[in-house]
PDB file of C-alpha atoms in Angstrom:
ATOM      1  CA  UNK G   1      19.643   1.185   1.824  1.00  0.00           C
ATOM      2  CA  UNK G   2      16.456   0.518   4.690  1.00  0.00           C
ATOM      3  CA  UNK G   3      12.995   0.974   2.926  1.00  0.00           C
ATOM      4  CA  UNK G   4      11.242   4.094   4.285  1.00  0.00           C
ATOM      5  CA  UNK G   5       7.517   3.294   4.366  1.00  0.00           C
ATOM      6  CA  UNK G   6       4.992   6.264   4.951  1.00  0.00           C
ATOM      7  CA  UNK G   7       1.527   4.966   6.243  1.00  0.00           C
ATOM      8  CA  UNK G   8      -1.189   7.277   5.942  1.00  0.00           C
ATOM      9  CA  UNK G   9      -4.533   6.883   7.573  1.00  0.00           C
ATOM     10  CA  UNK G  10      -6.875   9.000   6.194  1.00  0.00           C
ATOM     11  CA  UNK G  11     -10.414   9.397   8.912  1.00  0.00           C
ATOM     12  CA  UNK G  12     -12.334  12.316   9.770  1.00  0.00           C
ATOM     13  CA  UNK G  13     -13.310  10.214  13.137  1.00  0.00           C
ATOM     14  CA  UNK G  14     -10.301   9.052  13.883  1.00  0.00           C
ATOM     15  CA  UNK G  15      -8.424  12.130  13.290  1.00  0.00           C
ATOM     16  CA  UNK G  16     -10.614  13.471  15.553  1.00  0.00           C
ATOM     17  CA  UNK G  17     -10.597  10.682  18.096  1.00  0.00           C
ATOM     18  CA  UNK G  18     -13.935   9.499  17.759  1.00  0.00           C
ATOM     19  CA  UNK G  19     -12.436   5.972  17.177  1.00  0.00           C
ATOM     20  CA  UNK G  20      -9.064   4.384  17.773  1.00  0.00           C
ATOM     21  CA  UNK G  21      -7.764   4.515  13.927  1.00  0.00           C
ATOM     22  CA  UNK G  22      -6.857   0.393  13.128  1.00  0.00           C
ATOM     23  CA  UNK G  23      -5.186   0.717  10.016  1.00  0.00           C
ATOM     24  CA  UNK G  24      -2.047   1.849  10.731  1.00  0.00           C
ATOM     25  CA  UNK G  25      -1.599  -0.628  13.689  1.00  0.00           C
ATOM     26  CA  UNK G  26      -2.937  -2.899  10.813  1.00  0.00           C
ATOM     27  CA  UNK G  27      -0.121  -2.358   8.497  1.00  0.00           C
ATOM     28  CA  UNK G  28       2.690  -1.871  11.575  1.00  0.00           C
ATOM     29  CA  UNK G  29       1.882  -5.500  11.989  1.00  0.00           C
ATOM     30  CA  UNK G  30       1.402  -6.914   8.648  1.00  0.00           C
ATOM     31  CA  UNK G  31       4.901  -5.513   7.778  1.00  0.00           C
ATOM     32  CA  UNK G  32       6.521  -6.821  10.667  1.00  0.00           C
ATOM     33  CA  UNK G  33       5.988 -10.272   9.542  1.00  0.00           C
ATOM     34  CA  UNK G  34       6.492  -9.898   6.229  1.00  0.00           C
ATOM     35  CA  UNK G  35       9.735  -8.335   5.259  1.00  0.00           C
ATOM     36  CA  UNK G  36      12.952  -9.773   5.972  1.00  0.00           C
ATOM     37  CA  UNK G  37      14.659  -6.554   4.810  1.00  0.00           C
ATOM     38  CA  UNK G  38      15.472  -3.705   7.165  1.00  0.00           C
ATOM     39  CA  UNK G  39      12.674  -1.496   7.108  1.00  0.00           C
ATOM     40  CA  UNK G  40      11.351   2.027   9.062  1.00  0.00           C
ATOM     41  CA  UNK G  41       8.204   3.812   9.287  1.00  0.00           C
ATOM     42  CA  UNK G  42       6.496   7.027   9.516  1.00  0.00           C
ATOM     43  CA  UNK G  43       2.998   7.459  10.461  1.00  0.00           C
ATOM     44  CA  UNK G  44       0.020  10.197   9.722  1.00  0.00           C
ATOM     45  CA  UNK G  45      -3.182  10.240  10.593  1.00  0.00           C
ATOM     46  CA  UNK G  46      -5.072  12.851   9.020  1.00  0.00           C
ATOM     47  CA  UNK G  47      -8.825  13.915   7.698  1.00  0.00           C
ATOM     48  CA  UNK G  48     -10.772  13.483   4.963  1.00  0.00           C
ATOM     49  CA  UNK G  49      -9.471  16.730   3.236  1.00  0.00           C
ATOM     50  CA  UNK G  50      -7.953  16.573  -0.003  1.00  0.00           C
ATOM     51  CA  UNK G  51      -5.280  19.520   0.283  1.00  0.00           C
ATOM     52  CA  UNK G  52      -4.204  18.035   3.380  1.00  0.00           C
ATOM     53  CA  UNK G  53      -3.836  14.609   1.781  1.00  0.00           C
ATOM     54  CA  UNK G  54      -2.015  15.787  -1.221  1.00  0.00           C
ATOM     55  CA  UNK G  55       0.447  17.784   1.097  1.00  0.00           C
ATOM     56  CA  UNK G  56       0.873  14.746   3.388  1.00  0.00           C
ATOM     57  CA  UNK G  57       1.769  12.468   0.589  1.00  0.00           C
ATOM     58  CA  UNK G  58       4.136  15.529  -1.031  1.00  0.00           C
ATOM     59  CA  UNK G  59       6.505  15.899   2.390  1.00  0.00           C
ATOM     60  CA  UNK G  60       6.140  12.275   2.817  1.00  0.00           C
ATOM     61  CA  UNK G  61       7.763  11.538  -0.320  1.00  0.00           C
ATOM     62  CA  UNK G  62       9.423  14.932  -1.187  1.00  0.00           C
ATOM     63  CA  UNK G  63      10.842  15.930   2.625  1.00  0.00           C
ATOM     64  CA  UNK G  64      10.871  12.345   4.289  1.00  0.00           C
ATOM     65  CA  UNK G  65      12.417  10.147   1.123  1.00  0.00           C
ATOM     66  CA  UNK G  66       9.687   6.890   1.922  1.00  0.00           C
ATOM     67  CA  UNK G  67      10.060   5.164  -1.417  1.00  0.00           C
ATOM     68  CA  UNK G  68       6.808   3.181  -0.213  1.00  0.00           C
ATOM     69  CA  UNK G  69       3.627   5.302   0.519  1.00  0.00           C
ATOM     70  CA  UNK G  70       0.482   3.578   2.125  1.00  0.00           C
ATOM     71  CA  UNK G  71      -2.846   5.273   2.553  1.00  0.00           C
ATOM     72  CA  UNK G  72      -5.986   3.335   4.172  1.00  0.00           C
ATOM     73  CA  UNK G  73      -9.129   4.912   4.345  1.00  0.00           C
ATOM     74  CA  UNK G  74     -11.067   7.186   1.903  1.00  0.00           C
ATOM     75  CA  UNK G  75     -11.266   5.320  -1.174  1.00  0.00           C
ATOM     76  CA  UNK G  76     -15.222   4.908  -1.623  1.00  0.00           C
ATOM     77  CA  UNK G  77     -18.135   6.574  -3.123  1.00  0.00           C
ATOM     78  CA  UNK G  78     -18.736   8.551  -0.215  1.00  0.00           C
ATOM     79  CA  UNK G  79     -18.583  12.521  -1.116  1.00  0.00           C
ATOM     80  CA  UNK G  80     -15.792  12.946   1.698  1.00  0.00           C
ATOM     81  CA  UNK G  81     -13.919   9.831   0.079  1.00  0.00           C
ATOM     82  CA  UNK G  82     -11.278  11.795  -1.958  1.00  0.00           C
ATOM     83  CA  UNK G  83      -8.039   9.716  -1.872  1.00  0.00           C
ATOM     84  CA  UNK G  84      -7.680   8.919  -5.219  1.00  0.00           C
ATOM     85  CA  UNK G  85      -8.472  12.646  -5.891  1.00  0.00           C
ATOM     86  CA  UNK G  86      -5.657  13.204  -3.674  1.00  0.00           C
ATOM     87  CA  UNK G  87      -3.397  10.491  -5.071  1.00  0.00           C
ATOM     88  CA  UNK G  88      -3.813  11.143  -8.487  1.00  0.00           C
ATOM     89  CA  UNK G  89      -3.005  15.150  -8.076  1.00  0.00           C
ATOM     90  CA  UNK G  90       0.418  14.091  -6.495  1.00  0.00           C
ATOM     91  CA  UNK G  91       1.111  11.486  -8.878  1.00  0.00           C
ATOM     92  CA  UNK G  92       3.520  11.720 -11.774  1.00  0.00           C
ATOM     93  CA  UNK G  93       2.657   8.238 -13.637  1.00  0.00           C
ATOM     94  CA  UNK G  94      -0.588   5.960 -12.386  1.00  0.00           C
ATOM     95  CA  UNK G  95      -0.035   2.554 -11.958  1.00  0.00           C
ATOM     96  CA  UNK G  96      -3.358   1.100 -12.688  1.00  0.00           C
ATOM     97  CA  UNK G  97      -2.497  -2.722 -11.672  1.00  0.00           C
ATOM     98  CA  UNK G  98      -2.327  -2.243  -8.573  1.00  0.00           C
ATOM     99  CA  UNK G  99      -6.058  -1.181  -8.163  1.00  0.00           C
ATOM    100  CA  UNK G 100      -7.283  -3.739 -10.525  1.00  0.00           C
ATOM    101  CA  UNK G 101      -5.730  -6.363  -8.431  1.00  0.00           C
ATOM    102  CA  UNK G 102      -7.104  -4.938  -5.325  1.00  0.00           C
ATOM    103  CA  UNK G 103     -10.832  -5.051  -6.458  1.00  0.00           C
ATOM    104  CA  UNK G 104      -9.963  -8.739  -7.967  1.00  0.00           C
ATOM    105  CA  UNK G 105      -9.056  -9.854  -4.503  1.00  0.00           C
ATOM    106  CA  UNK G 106     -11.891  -7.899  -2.939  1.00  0.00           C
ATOM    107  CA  UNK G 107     -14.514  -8.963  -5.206  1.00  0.00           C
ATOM    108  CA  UNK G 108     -14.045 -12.762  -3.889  1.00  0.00           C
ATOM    109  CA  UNK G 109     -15.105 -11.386  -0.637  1.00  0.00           C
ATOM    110  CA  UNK G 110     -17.677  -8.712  -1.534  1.00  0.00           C
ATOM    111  CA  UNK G 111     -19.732  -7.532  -4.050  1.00  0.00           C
ATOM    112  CA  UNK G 112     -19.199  -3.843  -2.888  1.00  0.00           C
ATOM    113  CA  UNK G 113     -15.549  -4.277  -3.740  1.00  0.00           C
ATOM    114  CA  UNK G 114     -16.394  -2.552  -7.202  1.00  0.00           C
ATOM    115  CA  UNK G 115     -17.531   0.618  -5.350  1.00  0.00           C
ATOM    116  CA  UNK G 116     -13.679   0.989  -4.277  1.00  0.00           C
ATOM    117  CA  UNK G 117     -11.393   3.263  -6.133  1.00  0.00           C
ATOM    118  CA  UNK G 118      -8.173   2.605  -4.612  1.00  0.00           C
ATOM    119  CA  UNK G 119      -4.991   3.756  -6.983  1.00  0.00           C
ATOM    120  CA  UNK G 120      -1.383   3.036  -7.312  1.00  0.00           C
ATOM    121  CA  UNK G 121       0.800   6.040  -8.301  1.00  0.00           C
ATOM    122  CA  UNK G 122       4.494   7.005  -8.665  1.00  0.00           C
ATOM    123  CA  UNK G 123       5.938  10.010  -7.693  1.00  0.00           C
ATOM    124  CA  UNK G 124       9.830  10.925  -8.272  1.00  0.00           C
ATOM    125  CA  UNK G 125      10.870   7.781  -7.160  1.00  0.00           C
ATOM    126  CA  UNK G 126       8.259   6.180  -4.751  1.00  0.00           C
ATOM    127  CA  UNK G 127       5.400   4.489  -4.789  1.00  0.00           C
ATOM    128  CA  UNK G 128       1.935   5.506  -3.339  1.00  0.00           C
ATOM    129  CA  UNK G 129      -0.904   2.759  -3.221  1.00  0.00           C
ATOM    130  CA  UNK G 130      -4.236   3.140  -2.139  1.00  0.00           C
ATOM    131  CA  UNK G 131      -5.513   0.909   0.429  1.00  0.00           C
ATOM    132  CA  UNK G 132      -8.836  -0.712   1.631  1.00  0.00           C
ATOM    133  CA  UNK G 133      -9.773   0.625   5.101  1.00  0.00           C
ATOM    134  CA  UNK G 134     -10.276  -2.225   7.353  1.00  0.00           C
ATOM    135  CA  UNK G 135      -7.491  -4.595   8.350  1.00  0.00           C
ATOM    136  CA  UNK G 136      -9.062  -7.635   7.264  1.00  0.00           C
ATOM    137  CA  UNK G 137      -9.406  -5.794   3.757  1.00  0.00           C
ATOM    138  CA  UNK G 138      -5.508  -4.557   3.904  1.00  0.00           C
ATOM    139  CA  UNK G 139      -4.118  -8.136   4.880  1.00  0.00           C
ATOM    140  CA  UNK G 140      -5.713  -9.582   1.930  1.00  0.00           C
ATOM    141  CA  UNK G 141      -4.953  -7.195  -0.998  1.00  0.00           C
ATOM    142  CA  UNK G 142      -1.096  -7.223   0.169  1.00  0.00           C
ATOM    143  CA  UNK G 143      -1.089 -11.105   0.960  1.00  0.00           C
ATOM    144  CA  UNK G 144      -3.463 -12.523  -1.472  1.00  0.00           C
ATOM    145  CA  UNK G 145      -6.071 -15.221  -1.398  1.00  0.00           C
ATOM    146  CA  UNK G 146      -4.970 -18.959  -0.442  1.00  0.00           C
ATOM    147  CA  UNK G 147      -6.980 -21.925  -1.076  1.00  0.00           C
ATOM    148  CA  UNK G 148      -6.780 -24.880   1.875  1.00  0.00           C
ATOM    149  CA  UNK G 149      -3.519 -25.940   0.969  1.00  0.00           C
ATOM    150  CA  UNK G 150      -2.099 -22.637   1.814  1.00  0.00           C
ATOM    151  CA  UNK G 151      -1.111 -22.552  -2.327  1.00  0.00           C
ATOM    152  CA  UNK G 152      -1.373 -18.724  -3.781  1.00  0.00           C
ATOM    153  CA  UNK G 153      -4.818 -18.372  -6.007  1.00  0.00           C
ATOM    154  CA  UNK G 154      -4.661 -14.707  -6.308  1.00  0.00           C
ATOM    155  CA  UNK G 155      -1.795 -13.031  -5.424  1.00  0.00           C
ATOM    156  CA  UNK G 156      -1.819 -10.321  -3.409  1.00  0.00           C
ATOM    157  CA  UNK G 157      -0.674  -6.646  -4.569  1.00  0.00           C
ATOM    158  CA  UNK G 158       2.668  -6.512  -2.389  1.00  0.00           C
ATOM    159  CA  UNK G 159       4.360  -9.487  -4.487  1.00  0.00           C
ATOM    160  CA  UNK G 160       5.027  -6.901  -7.084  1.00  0.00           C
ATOM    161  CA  UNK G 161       6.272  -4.120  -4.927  1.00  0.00           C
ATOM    162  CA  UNK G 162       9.558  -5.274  -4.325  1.00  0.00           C
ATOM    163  CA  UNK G 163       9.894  -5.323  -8.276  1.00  0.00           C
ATOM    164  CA  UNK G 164       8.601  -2.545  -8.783  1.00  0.00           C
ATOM    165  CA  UNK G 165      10.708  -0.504  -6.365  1.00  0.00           C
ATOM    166  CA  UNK G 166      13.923  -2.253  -7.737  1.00  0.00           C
ATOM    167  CA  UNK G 167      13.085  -0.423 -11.187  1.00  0.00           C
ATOM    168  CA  UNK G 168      12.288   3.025  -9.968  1.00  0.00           C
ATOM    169  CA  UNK G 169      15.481   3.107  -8.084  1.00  0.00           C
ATOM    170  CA  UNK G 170      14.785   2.072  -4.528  1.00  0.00           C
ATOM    171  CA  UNK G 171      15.639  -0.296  -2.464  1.00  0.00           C
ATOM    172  CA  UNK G 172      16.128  -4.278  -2.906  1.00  0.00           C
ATOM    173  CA  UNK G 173      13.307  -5.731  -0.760  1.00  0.00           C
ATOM    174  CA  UNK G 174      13.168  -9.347   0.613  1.00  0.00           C
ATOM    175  CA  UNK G 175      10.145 -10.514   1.817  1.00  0.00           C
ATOM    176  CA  UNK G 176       9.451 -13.293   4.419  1.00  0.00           C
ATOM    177  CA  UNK G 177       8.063 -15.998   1.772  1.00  0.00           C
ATOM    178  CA  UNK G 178       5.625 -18.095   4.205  1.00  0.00           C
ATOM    179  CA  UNK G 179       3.465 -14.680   3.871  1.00  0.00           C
ATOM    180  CA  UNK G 180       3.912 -13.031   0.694  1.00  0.00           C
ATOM    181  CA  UNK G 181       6.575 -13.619  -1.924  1.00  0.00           C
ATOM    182  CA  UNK G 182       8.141 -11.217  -3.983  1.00  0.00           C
ATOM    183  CA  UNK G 183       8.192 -11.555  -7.775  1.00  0.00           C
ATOM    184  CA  UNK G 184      11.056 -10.478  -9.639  1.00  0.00           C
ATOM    185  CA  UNK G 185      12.269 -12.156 -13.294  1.00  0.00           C
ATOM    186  CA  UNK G 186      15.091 -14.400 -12.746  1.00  0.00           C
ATOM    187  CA  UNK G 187      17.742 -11.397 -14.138  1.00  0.00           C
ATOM    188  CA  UNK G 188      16.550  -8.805 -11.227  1.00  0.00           C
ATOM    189  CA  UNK G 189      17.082 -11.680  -8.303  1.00  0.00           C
ATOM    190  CA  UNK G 190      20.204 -11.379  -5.946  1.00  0.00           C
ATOM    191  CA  UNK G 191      22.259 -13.997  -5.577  1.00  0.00           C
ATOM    192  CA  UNK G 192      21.757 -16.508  -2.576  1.00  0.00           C
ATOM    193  CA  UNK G 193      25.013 -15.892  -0.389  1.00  0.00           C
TER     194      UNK G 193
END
């Protein structure tokens, strides 16, 4: 089974083209290098406006089968930041990690990183995550933080998607290793051919 991935960029400008959206390029790329498994995507970009967020993320998962949602953009204090709102309303268990760990990695970079509200959800059987909005932001939350060495310190969120997709009934992910690894217990690992 290929991975469906549904990336979700959620900008009043951009959806207006006031501004070339980067996030979705952003992810486009960062996926391209890390997964060794066969993988498609399908891309929205869309306003600020919660009903139209919730319905995006409902056909996305409901109409289009992506076991992996993505959304960038919209997670802040700001009044037209409703993502999580969004998220949350589509959602039929939260996965709080995932927006723990994000902040974690965040924080080492700024102290603002506690004003984000990014949330990791499941619905039916895919899973919806929250990201920041600029690609510097998205690399690191999915990748983790390094230290000189190029040794993990913090891992990033994505390590545990691959898991976490095996046990909600989608498909077995691979990930190229030199940029993120995936985590899975010894009992939920393939064999090496």
């Amino acid at each position: 089974m290929t991975l469906k991935i549904g990336l979700v960029s959620i900008s009043d400008r951009a959806s207006q083209g006031v501004y070339e959206d980067k996030g979705i390029p952003a992810l486009q790329e960062w996926f391209a290098s890390a997964l060794s498994s066969p993988f498609t995507t399908l891309t929205r970009l869309i306003p600020d406006e919660q009903p139209v967020i919730e319905a995006t993320l409902r056909a996305l998962v409901d109409d289009e089968d992506c076991q992996l949602v993505l959304t960038t953009g919209g997670t802040g204090p700001a009044l037209r930041d409703v993502t999580p709102e969004a998220t949350l309303a589509v959602a039929d268990r939260v996965m709080p990690g995932f927006g723990e760990q994000m902040r974690q990695i965040s924080l080492k970079f700024v102290p603002t990183a506690i004003l984000s509200r990014q949330v990791g959800v499941i619905r039916k059987q895919s899973l919806i995550l929250n990201l920041p909005g600029q690609p510097k932001a998205i690399k690191e939350t999915l990748e983790g933080l390094r230290d000189s060495e190029g040794s993990v310190i913090v891992p990033g969120i994505f390590a545990a998607v691959p898991y976490c997709l095996d046990l909600i009934g989608g498909p077995y992910v691979e990930t190229q290793e030199a940029v993120v690894k995936a985590f899975r217990p010894k009992s939920a690992q393939k064999p090496v051919p």
